[in-house]
mmCIF file of C-alpha atoms in Angstrom:
data_model
loop_
_atom_site.group_PDB
_atom_site.id
_atom_site.type_symbol
_atom_site.label_atom_id
_atom_site.label_comp_id
_atom_site.label_asym_id
_atom_site.label_seq_id
_atom_site.Cartn_x
_atom_site.Cartn_y
_atom_site.Cartn_z
ATOM 1 C CA MET A 1 127.410 0.996 84.850
ATOM 2 C CA ARG A 2 123.662 2.363 85.477
ATOM 3 C CA ILE A 3 124.580 3.589 89.186
ATOM 4 C CA LEU A 4 126.035 6.675 86.805
ATOM 5 C CA GLU A 5 122.701 7.503 85.335
ATOM 6 C CA HIS A 6 121.340 8.564 88.568
ATOM 7 C CA PHE A 7 123.826 11.640 88.986
ATOM 8 C CA GLN A 8 123.930 14.899 87.427
ATOM 9 C CA LEU A 9 127.025 14.406 84.424
ATOM 10 C CA ALA A 10 127.736 17.315 82.334
ATOM 11 C CA SER A 11 128.233 14.901 79.501
ATOM 12 C CA GLY A 12 128.014 11.037 79.112
ATOM 13 C CA PRO A 13 129.961 8.322 79.505
ATOM 14 C CA THR A 14 132.045 6.606 77.044
ATOM 15 C CA GLY A 15 133.943 3.919 79.635
ATOM 16 C CA ILE A 16 134.678 3.086 83.203
ATOM 17 C CA GLU A 17 137.837 1.480 84.615
ATOM 18 C CA ALA A 18 138.667 0.413 87.783
ATOM 19 C CA PHE A 19 141.099 3.202 89.578
ATOM 20 C CA GLY A 20 143.669 3.262 92.491
ATOM 21 C CA SER A 21 144.872 0.983 94.937
ATOM 22 C CA GLY A 22 143.060 1.893 97.943
ATOM 23 C CA HIS A 23 141.621 -1.083 99.849
ATOM 24 C CA ILE A 24 138.518 0.651 101.846
ATOM 25 C CA ASN A 25 136.451 2.429 98.999
ATOM 26 C CA GLY A 26 136.125 1.001 95.134
ATOM 27 C CA SER A 27 137.060 3.185 92.673
ATOM 28 C CA PHE A 28 136.486 3.952 89.338
ATOM 29 C CA HIS A 29 137.647 6.236 86.501
ATOM 30 C CA VAL A 30 134.730 7.458 84.571
ATOM 31 C CA LEU A 31 136.102 8.352 80.676
ATOM 32 C CA GLY A 32 133.843 10.882 78.543
ATOM 33 C CA ARG A 33 134.063 14.468 77.693
ATOM 34 C CA GLU A 34 134.346 14.976 80.884
ATOM 35 C CA GLU A 35 135.921 13.074 83.217
ATOM 36 C CA TYR A 36 134.679 12.068 86.636
ATOM 37 C CA LEU A 37 135.635 9.570 89.823
ATOM 38 C CA LEU A 38 133.013 6.884 91.011
ATOM 39 C CA GLN A 39 132.875 5.170 94.242
ATOM 40 C CA ARG A 40 131.411 3.360 96.439
ATOM 41 C CA ILE A 41 131.834 3.853 99.897
ATOM 42 C CA ASN A 42 132.550 1.008 101.706
ATOM 43 C CA HIS A 43 129.494 1.724 104.557
ATOM 44 C CA ARG A 44 130.934 -1.306 106.665
ATOM 45 C CA VAL A 45 133.940 1.070 107.615
ATOM 46 C CA PHE A 46 131.835 4.283 107.309
ATOM 47 C CA PRO A 47 128.349 3.505 108.766
ATOM 48 C CA ASP A 48 127.064 7.272 108.452
ATOM 49 C CA VAL A 49 127.394 7.824 105.479
ATOM 50 C CA ALA A 50 125.220 10.403 106.065
ATOM 51 C CA GLY A 51 127.741 12.483 108.369
ATOM 52 C CA LEU A 52 130.896 11.832 106.736
ATOM 53 C CA MET A 53 129.195 13.434 102.650
ATOM 54 C CA THR A 54 128.147 16.231 104.398
ATOM 55 C CA ASN A 55 131.233 16.705 106.688
ATOM 56 C CA ILE A 56 133.241 16.256 102.900
ATOM 57 C CA GLN A 57 131.269 18.922 101.220
ATOM 58 C CA ARG A 58 131.417 21.134 104.047
ATOM 59 C CA VAL A 59 134.985 21.383 104.124
ATOM 60 C CA THR A 60 135.410 21.065 100.831
ATOM 61 C CA GLU A 61 133.545 24.236 100.192
ATOM 62 C CA HIS A 62 135.316 25.798 102.516
ATOM 63 C CA LEU A 63 138.509 24.642 101.319
ATOM 64 C CA ARG A 64 137.315 26.399 98.033
ATOM 65 C CA GLY A 65 136.764 29.854 99.496
ATOM 66 C CA ARG A 66 140.000 29.948 101.023
ATOM 67 C CA MET A 67 142.028 28.779 97.962
ATOM 68 C CA ALA A 68 140.728 31.214 95.565
ATOM 69 C CA ARG A 69 141.536 34.201 98.118
ATOM 70 C CA ALA A 70 145.212 32.782 99.245
ATOM 71 C CA THR A 71 147.141 35.726 97.056
ATOM 72 C CA ASP A 72 150.464 33.660 98.774
ATOM 73 C CA LEU A 73 150.615 30.368 97.181
ATOM 74 C CA ALA A 74 153.748 28.707 95.041
ATOM 75 C CA GLU A 75 151.222 26.072 93.289
ATOM 76 C CA PRO A 76 147.311 26.731 93.496
ATOM 77 C CA GLN A 77 145.512 24.203 95.217
ATOM 78 C CA LEU A 78 142.487 22.290 93.936
ATOM 79 C CA THR A 79 140.081 20.001 96.574
ATOM 80 C CA LEU A 80 137.398 17.649 95.599
ATOM 81 C CA GLN A 81 134.183 18.757 93.981
ATOM 82 C CA ILE A 82 131.195 16.520 94.822
ATOM 83 C CA ILE A 83 128.508 15.686 91.741
ATOM 84 C CA PRO A 84 124.998 15.688 93.261
ATOM 85 C CA THR A 85 122.395 13.114 92.158
ATOM 86 C CA LEU A 86 120.270 14.476 90.132
ATOM 87 C CA ASP A 87 117.735 15.234 93.209
ATOM 88 C CA GLY A 88 120.624 17.064 94.508
ATOM 89 C CA ALA A 89 121.208 14.812 97.019
ATOM 90 C CA LEU A 90 125.620 13.727 97.751
ATOM 91 C CA PHE A 91 125.036 9.832 97.793
ATOM 92 C CA ARG A 92 123.247 7.153 96.001
ATOM 93 C CA ARG A 93 121.928 3.960 97.391
ATOM 94 C CA ASP A 94 121.389 1.658 95.036
ATOM 95 C CA GLU A 95 119.062 -1.723 95.246
ATOM 96 C CA ALA A 96 122.108 -3.870 96.489
ATOM 97 C CA GLY A 97 122.385 -1.793 99.293
ATOM 98 C CA ASP A 98 125.625 -0.169 98.508
ATOM 99 C CA TYR A 99 125.900 3.009 98.475
ATOM 100 C CA TRP A 100 128.089 5.629 95.962
ATOM 101 C CA ARG A 101 129.799 8.888 95.170
ATOM 102 C CA VAL A 102 130.869 10.695 91.866
ATOM 103 C CA TYR A 103 134.268 12.866 92.272
ATOM 104 C CA THR A 104 135.407 15.668 89.496
ATOM 105 C CA PHE A 105 138.464 13.983 87.829
ATOM 106 C CA LEU A 106 141.829 15.366 88.900
ATOM 107 C CA GLY A 107 143.862 13.795 85.820
ATOM 108 C CA GLY A 108 147.323 14.795 85.099
ATOM 109 C CA LEU A 109 148.247 14.311 88.859
ATOM 110 C CA HIS A 110 150.738 11.753 90.386
ATOM 111 C CA ALA A 111 149.842 9.660 93.536
ATOM 112 C CA TYR A 112 153.069 7.990 95.268
ATOM 113 C CA ASP A 113 153.318 5.474 97.650
ATOM 114 C CA LEU A 114 157.073 5.521 97.952
ATOM 115 C CA VAL A 115 158.586 9.036 97.995
ATOM 116 C CA GLU A 116 162.410 8.704 96.184
ATOM 117 C CA HIS A 117 163.276 12.885 96.217
ATOM 118 C CA PRO A 118 163.335 15.243 99.024
ATOM 119 C CA ASP A 119 161.676 17.655 96.369
ATOM 120 C CA HIS A 120 158.650 15.388 96.697
ATOM 121 C CA ALA A 121 158.812 14.859 99.931
ATOM 122 C CA TYR A 122 158.768 18.564 100.445
ATOM 123 C CA GLU A 123 155.869 19.638 98.136
ATOM 124 C CA GLY A 124 153.066 16.998 99.407
ATOM 125 C CA ALA A 125 154.307 18.492 102.680
ATOM 126 C CA ARG A 126 153.557 22.054 102.379
ATOM 127 C CA SER A 127 149.734 20.589 100.559
ATOM 128 C CA TYR A 128 149.146 18.969 103.498
ATOM 129 C CA GLY A 129 150.300 22.086 105.277
ATOM 130 C CA TYR A 130 147.564 24.411 103.228
ATOM 131 C CA PHE A 131 145.500 21.917 103.964
ATOM 132 C CA LEU A 132 145.702 22.154 107.866
ATOM 133 C CA ARG A 133 145.959 26.204 106.796
ATOM 134 C CA PHE A 134 142.816 26.837 104.924
ATOM 135 C CA LEU A 135 141.222 24.665 107.669
ATOM 136 C CA ASP A 136 142.021 26.909 110.514
ATOM 137 C CA ASP A 137 139.973 29.009 110.567
ATOM 138 C CA PHE A 138 136.969 26.467 110.106
ATOM 139 C CA PRO A 139 134.983 25.506 113.699
ATOM 140 C CA HIS A 140 135.449 22.033 114.334
ATOM 141 C CA ALA A 141 131.681 21.233 115.503
ATOM 142 C CA ARG A 142 130.700 21.415 111.882
ATOM 143 C CA VAL A 143 132.241 17.734 111.072
ATOM 144 C CA VAL A 144 130.963 15.062 113.407
ATOM 145 C CA PRO A 145 133.699 12.343 113.912
ATOM 146 C CA VAL A 146 132.809 9.365 111.578
ATOM 147 C CA LEU A 147 135.524 6.842 113.728
ATOM 148 C CA PRO A 148 135.367 7.980 116.676
ATOM 149 C CA ASP A 149 139.082 7.478 118.736
ATOM 150 C CA PHE A 150 140.315 6.583 115.260
ATOM 151 C CA HIS A 151 143.969 8.089 116.272
ATOM 152 C CA ASN A 152 143.142 7.878 120.500
ATOM 153 C CA VAL A 153 146.025 5.403 122.006
ATOM 154 C CA ILE A 154 145.254 4.902 124.906
ATOM 155 C CA VAL A 155 141.671 3.625 124.118
ATOM 156 C CA ARG A 156 143.753 1.857 121.139
ATOM 157 C CA LEU A 157 145.977 0.483 124.154
ATOM 158 C CA ARG A 158 142.861 -1.140 126.069
ATOM 159 C CA ALA A 159 141.991 -2.764 122.711
ATOM 160 C CA LEU A 160 145.591 -4.369 122.731
ATOM 161 C CA GLU A 161 145.440 -5.099 126.320
ATOM 162 C CA ALA A 162 142.068 -7.007 126.204
ATOM 163 C CA ALA A 163 142.530 -8.582 122.507
ATOM 164 C CA ALA A 164 146.333 -9.578 124.734
ATOM 165 C CA GLY A 165 144.121 -11.052 127.219
ATOM 166 C CA ALA A 166 141.707 -12.953 125.406
ATOM 167 C CA ALA A 167 143.759 -14.607 122.924
ATOM 168 C CA GLU A 168 146.509 -15.752 125.833
ATOM 169 C CA LYS A 169 143.185 -18.487 126.855
ATOM 170 C CA ASP A 170 142.463 -18.999 123.346
ATOM 171 C CA PRO A 171 143.345 -22.382 122.630
ATOM 172 C CA VAL A 172 143.489 -21.093 118.728
ATOM 173 C CA LEU A 173 145.217 -17.713 119.321
ATOM 174 C CA GLN A 174 147.521 -18.479 122.609
ATOM 175 C CA ILE A 175 150.266 -19.223 119.962
ATOM 176 C CA ARG A 176 149.833 -15.766 118.735
ATOM 177 C CA TRP A 177 150.676 -14.919 122.126
ATOM 178 C CA ARG A 178 153.111 -16.184 122.976
ATOM 179 C CA GLU A 179 154.734 -14.869 119.556
ATOM 180 C CA CYS A 180 154.361 -11.676 120.235
ATOM 181 C CA ARG A 181 154.150 -11.467 124.223
ATOM 182 C CA THR A 182 157.949 -10.088 124.478
ATOM 183 C CA ASP A 183 156.748 -7.672 121.665
ATOM 184 C CA LEU A 184 153.910 -6.369 124.027
ATOM 185 C CA ARG A 185 155.854 -6.175 126.834
ATOM 186 C CA ARG A 186 157.895 -3.041 124.385
ATOM 187 C CA ILE A 187 155.299 -1.676 123.567
ATOM 188 C CA PHE A 188 153.304 -1.381 127.302
ATOM 189 C CA GLU A 189 156.988 0.146 128.390
ATOM 190 C CA GLN A 190 156.439 3.087 126.378
ATOM 191 C CA ALA A 191 152.907 4.098 127.004
ATOM 192 C CA ASP A 192 153.497 6.833 129.182
ATOM 193 C CA ALA A 193 155.775 8.096 126.518
ATOM 194 C CA ARG A 194 153.469 7.805 123.764
ATOM 195 C CA CYS A 195 150.370 8.925 125.284
ATOM 196 C CA ALA A 196 152.038 12.452 126.190
ATOM 197 C CA ILE A 197 150.381 14.027 122.911
ATOM 198 C CA GLN A 198 147.105 12.451 123.415
ATOM 199 C CA LEU A 199 146.983 13.286 127.442
ATOM 200 C CA ALA A 200 147.682 16.397 126.846
ATOM 201 C CA TRP A 201 144.749 17.254 123.865
ATOM 202 C CA ASP A 202 142.813 15.897 126.953
ATOM 203 C CA LYS A 203 143.972 18.498 129.129
ATOM 204 C CA GLY A 204 142.894 21.255 126.509
ATOM 205 C CA ILE A 205 146.795 22.072 126.043
ATOM 206 C CA LEU A 206 146.113 21.477 122.368
ATOM 207 C CA LYS A 207 143.672 23.124 120.024
ATOM 208 C CA THR A 208 141.151 20.792 118.779
ATOM 209 C CA ARG A 209 141.297 21.824 114.793
ATOM 210 C CA VAL A 210 139.690 19.670 111.462
ATOM 211 C CA THR A 211 142.387 17.856 110.841
ATOM 212 C CA HIS A 212 142.136 14.927 108.001
ATOM 213 C CA ASN A 213 143.517 11.881 109.702
ATOM 214 C CA ASP A 214 144.883 9.530 106.908
ATOM 215 C CA THR A 215 147.837 11.605 105.573
ATOM 216 C CA LYS A 216 149.721 8.616 104.408
ATOM 217 C CA PHE A 217 151.707 10.260 101.350
ATOM 218 C CA ASN A 218 150.226 9.138 98.611
ATOM 219 C CA ASN A 219 146.830 10.704 99.368
ATOM 220 C CA VAL A 220 148.580 14.119 98.048
ATOM 221 C CA LEU A 221 148.760 14.530 94.663
ATOM 222 C CA LEU A 222 151.796 15.941 92.561
ATOM 223 C CA THR A 223 151.753 17.790 88.982
ATOM 224 C CA PRO A 224 154.144 15.790 86.298
ATOM 225 C CA GLN A 225 156.552 19.089 87.803
ATOM 226 C CA GLY A 226 156.706 17.288 91.097
ATOM 227 C CA LYS A 227 154.599 20.192 92.644
ATOM 228 C CA GLY A 228 151.887 19.453 95.940
ATOM 229 C CA LYS A 229 148.528 19.788 94.213
ATOM 230 C CA ALA A 230 145.309 18.238 95.411
ATOM 231 C CA VAL A 231 144.854 16.524 99.448
ATOM 232 C CA VAL A 232 142.425 13.462 98.817
ATOM 233 C CA ASP A 233 140.651 10.778 100.903
ATOM 234 C CA LEU A 234 138.453 12.676 103.360
ATOM 235 C CA ASP A 235 137.115 10.138 104.578
ATOM 236 C CA THR A 236 138.438 10.744 107.098
ATOM 237 C CA VAL A 237 138.645 14.879 107.855
ATOM 238 C CA MET A 238 136.821 15.318 111.785
ATOM 239 C CA PRO A 239 137.861 17.063 114.553
ATOM 240 C CA GLY A 240 141.315 16.260 115.408
ATOM 241 C CA ILE A 241 145.054 17.671 116.169
ATOM 242 C CA VAL A 242 147.922 18.612 113.861
ATOM 243 C CA HIS A 243 150.074 16.445 115.456
ATOM 244 C CA PHE A 244 148.124 12.870 113.540
ATOM 245 C CA ASP A 245 148.368 15.186 110.062
ATOM 246 C CA TYR A 246 152.108 15.819 110.394
ATOM 247 C CA GLY A 247 153.012 12.317 111.966
ATOM 248 C CA ASP A 248 151.160 10.506 109.984
ATOM 249 C CA GLY A 249 152.605 12.522 106.124
ATOM 250 C CA LEU A 250 156.328 11.849 108.446
ATOM 251 C CA ARG A 251 155.722 8.073 109.153
ATOM 252 C CA THR A 252 154.553 7.258 105.330
ATOM 253 C CA ALA A 253 156.953 9.900 103.354
ATOM 254 C CA THR A 254 159.728 9.095 105.212
ATOM 255 C CA ALA A 255 160.161 5.091 105.971
ATOM 256 C CA THR A 256 162.678 3.540 104.009
ATOM 257 C CA ALA A 257 160.706 0.472 103.894
ATOM 258 C CA ALA A 258 157.691 -0.721 103.203
ATOM 259 C CA GLU A 259 155.183 -1.111 105.902
ATOM 260 C CA ASP A 260 155.537 -4.767 105.590
ATOM 261 C CA GLU A 261 159.525 -5.412 105.503
ATOM 262 C CA ALA A 262 160.324 -8.495 107.281
ATOM 263 C CA ASP A 263 163.523 -7.174 107.792
ATOM 264 C CA LEU A 264 163.916 -4.918 110.285
ATOM 265 C CA GLN A 265 167.416 -3.670 110.041
ATOM 266 C CA LEU A 266 165.910 -2.181 105.831
ATOM 267 C CA VAL A 267 163.104 -0.283 108.094
ATOM 268 C CA GLY A 268 164.055 3.221 109.104
ATOM 269 C CA SER A 269 163.002 7.075 108.629
ATOM 270 C CA ASP A 270 165.295 8.593 105.800
ATOM 271 C CA PRO A 271 167.000 11.971 107.224
ATOM 272 C CA GLU A 272 166.968 13.991 103.942
ATOM 273 C CA LEU A 273 162.998 13.174 103.714
ATOM 274 C CA TYR A 274 162.288 13.869 107.449
ATOM 275 C CA ARG A 275 164.041 16.985 106.967
ATOM 276 C CA ALA A 276 161.854 18.323 103.651
ATOM 277 C CA PHE A 277 159.000 17.268 104.715
ATOM 278 C CA THR A 278 159.077 19.155 108.258
ATOM 279 C CA GLU A 279 160.563 22.004 106.105
ATOM 280 C CA GLY A 280 157.696 22.118 103.965
ATOM 281 C CA TYR A 281 154.833 21.444 106.528
ATOM 282 C CA LEU A 282 156.499 23.760 108.369
ATOM 283 C CA GLU A 283 157.011 26.675 106.457
ATOM 284 C CA VAL A 284 152.978 26.677 105.562
ATOM 285 C CA THR A 285 151.676 26.517 109.185
ATOM 286 C CA GLN A 286 154.007 27.384 111.793
ATOM 287 C CA ASP A 287 152.384 30.707 111.841
ATOM 288 C CA TYR A 288 149.176 28.977 112.778
ATOM 289 C CA LEU A 289 150.752 27.114 115.008
ATOM 290 C CA SER A 290 151.017 27.433 119.039
ATOM 291 C CA ALA A 291 153.835 26.720 120.712
ATOM 292 C CA ALA A 292 152.607 24.069 122.710
ATOM 293 C CA GLU A 293 151.475 22.476 119.783
ATOM 294 C CA ARG A 294 155.147 23.392 117.993
ATOM 295 C CA HIS A 295 156.743 21.928 121.342
ATOM 296 C CA TYR A 296 155.193 18.566 120.289
ATOM 297 C CA LEU A 297 155.420 18.106 116.993
ATOM 298 C CA PRO A 298 158.570 16.374 117.326
ATOM 299 C CA GLN A 299 156.836 13.279 119.389
ATOM 300 C CA SER A 300 153.984 12.716 116.328
ATOM 301 C CA GLY A 301 155.757 10.225 113.744
ATOM 302 C CA ALA A 302 157.035 8.481 116.562
ATOM 303 C CA LEU A 303 153.101 8.313 118.183
ATOM 304 C CA LEU A 304 151.483 7.564 114.622
ATOM 305 C CA ALA A 305 154.017 4.871 113.957
ATOM 306 C CA TYR A 306 153.296 3.195 117.470
ATOM 307 C CA LEU A 307 150.090 3.602 116.791
ATOM 308 C CA MET A 308 149.880 1.375 113.574
ATOM 309 C CA ALA A 309 152.145 -0.874 115.684
ATOM 310 C CA VAL A 310 149.241 -1.344 118.295
ATOM 311 C CA ARG A 311 145.858 -1.804 115.744
ATOM 312 C CA PHE A 312 148.444 -4.896 113.611
ATOM 313 C CA TYR A 313 149.300 -5.958 117.285
ATOM 314 C CA THR A 314 145.624 -5.922 118.116
ATOM 315 C CA ASP A 315 144.563 -7.166 114.801
ATOM 316 C CA TYR A 316 146.659 -10.078 115.105
ATOM 317 C CA LEU A 317 145.868 -11.365 118.306
ATOM 318 C CA ARG A 318 142.216 -11.036 117.507
ATOM 319 C CA GLY A 319 142.884 -13.681 114.299
ATOM 320 C CA ASP A 320 143.658 -11.198 111.770
ATOM 321 C CA VAL A 321 139.719 -9.654 111.471
ATOM 322 C CA TYR A 322 140.440 -6.049 110.194
ATOM 323 C CA PHE A 323 143.457 -5.596 107.994
ATOM 324 C CA GLY A 324 143.526 -7.609 104.518
ATOM 325 C CA ILE A 325 146.600 -10.160 104.956
ATOM 326 C CA LYS A 326 148.203 -12.265 101.881
ATOM 327 C CA HIS A 327 149.453 -15.393 104.783
ATOM 328 C CA PRO A 328 149.212 -15.398 108.657
ATOM 329 C CA GLU A 329 152.202 -13.499 109.959
ATOM 330 C CA HIS A 330 150.939 -10.807 107.929
ATOM 331 C CA ASN A 331 149.863 -8.227 110.612
ATOM 332 C CA LEU A 332 152.680 -9.629 112.959
ATOM 333 C CA LEU A 333 155.214 -8.649 110.379
ATOM 334 C CA ARG A 334 153.604 -4.984 109.996
ATOM 335 C CA ALA A 335 153.417 -4.910 113.672
ATOM 336 C CA ARG A 336 157.577 -5.199 114.247
ATOM 337 C CA ASN A 337 157.864 -3.054 110.997
ATOM 338 C CA GLN A 338 156.503 -0.083 112.633
ATOM 339 C CA LEU A 339 157.297 -0.672 116.392
ATOM 340 C CA ARG A 340 160.864 -0.395 114.836
ATOM 341 C CA LEU A 341 160.415 2.648 112.644
ATOM 342 C CA CYS A 342 158.615 3.875 116.191
ATOM 343 C CA ALA A 343 161.754 3.877 117.761
ATOM 344 C CA VAL A 344 163.955 5.566 115.040
ATOM 345 C CA LEU A 345 161.483 8.241 115.074
ATOM 346 C CA ALA A 346 160.802 8.325 118.418
ATOM 347 C CA GLY A 347 165.100 8.678 117.732
ATOM 348 C CA GLY A 348 164.446 11.958 116.490
ATOM 349 C CA ILE A 349 166.343 12.186 113.173
#
């Protein structure tokens, strides 16, 4: 691809192939003596491309410094390395208006969509924990909120309420409103409990940190020996709270079924994976967390599952305008799946 001519590559590429399963950015593995990851940044999701890339540059530079000084790592950690353009920029815009970036390729590492072994949950959680720990002294004012209110459950509930009100009056979407209005009662009945963490943050009880904000388990890479090695996909790095990262990691690492599994009897959270993930995360973060942060941690998994349910219901009632779907009921299945997972996680395993 000609776009590569604009980046400071150490050697010429010998080939390029599609890479990964992400839905936001197009990713390509650049082959050669030196390997790279080329990505097209989705500027419709992330309109502030300059802010996004500056966030990543500042955070990864800080992480590399902390990783180099750390003396207690069971497994040395890696982070992303941006390859600048020929004129020293962090990204390049092409003639078609698309935005591109290049990273060094983290070869020999593995991502897992579903966790099958407690050791993997434990190791992945440790890497996520190191990520939080190494950014403990990084001022959150140095990163911009690329997706404002991304995890703000109060804002998300207002959006759902508006979508439900509009769908109820819409001749096309009204059938969808009827289909899920009982579900919506369940959503709003537990709103007070699910908003507790956000309200504590709003009151200053919880520390504002620089957090990842998209800690699906497949965003942490493991070695062939199963050791946590690198946290990737840093587009959503911005001010947040520990509960967003721990909660989303817990939600995805311990789930017993895929996010769109229709049989709700199969949807749950594996107790052994839950314990392993929590143990790994707390082993490296507990000395950096306040008593208030630790107090709210057990609610984190339920909050993140609830947030996803709210977002899926909202999109369903809007006519599937955000999430990609495979069939008309896809977002409804996802929403009910996550609402079920929320109930399990709220029960405290």
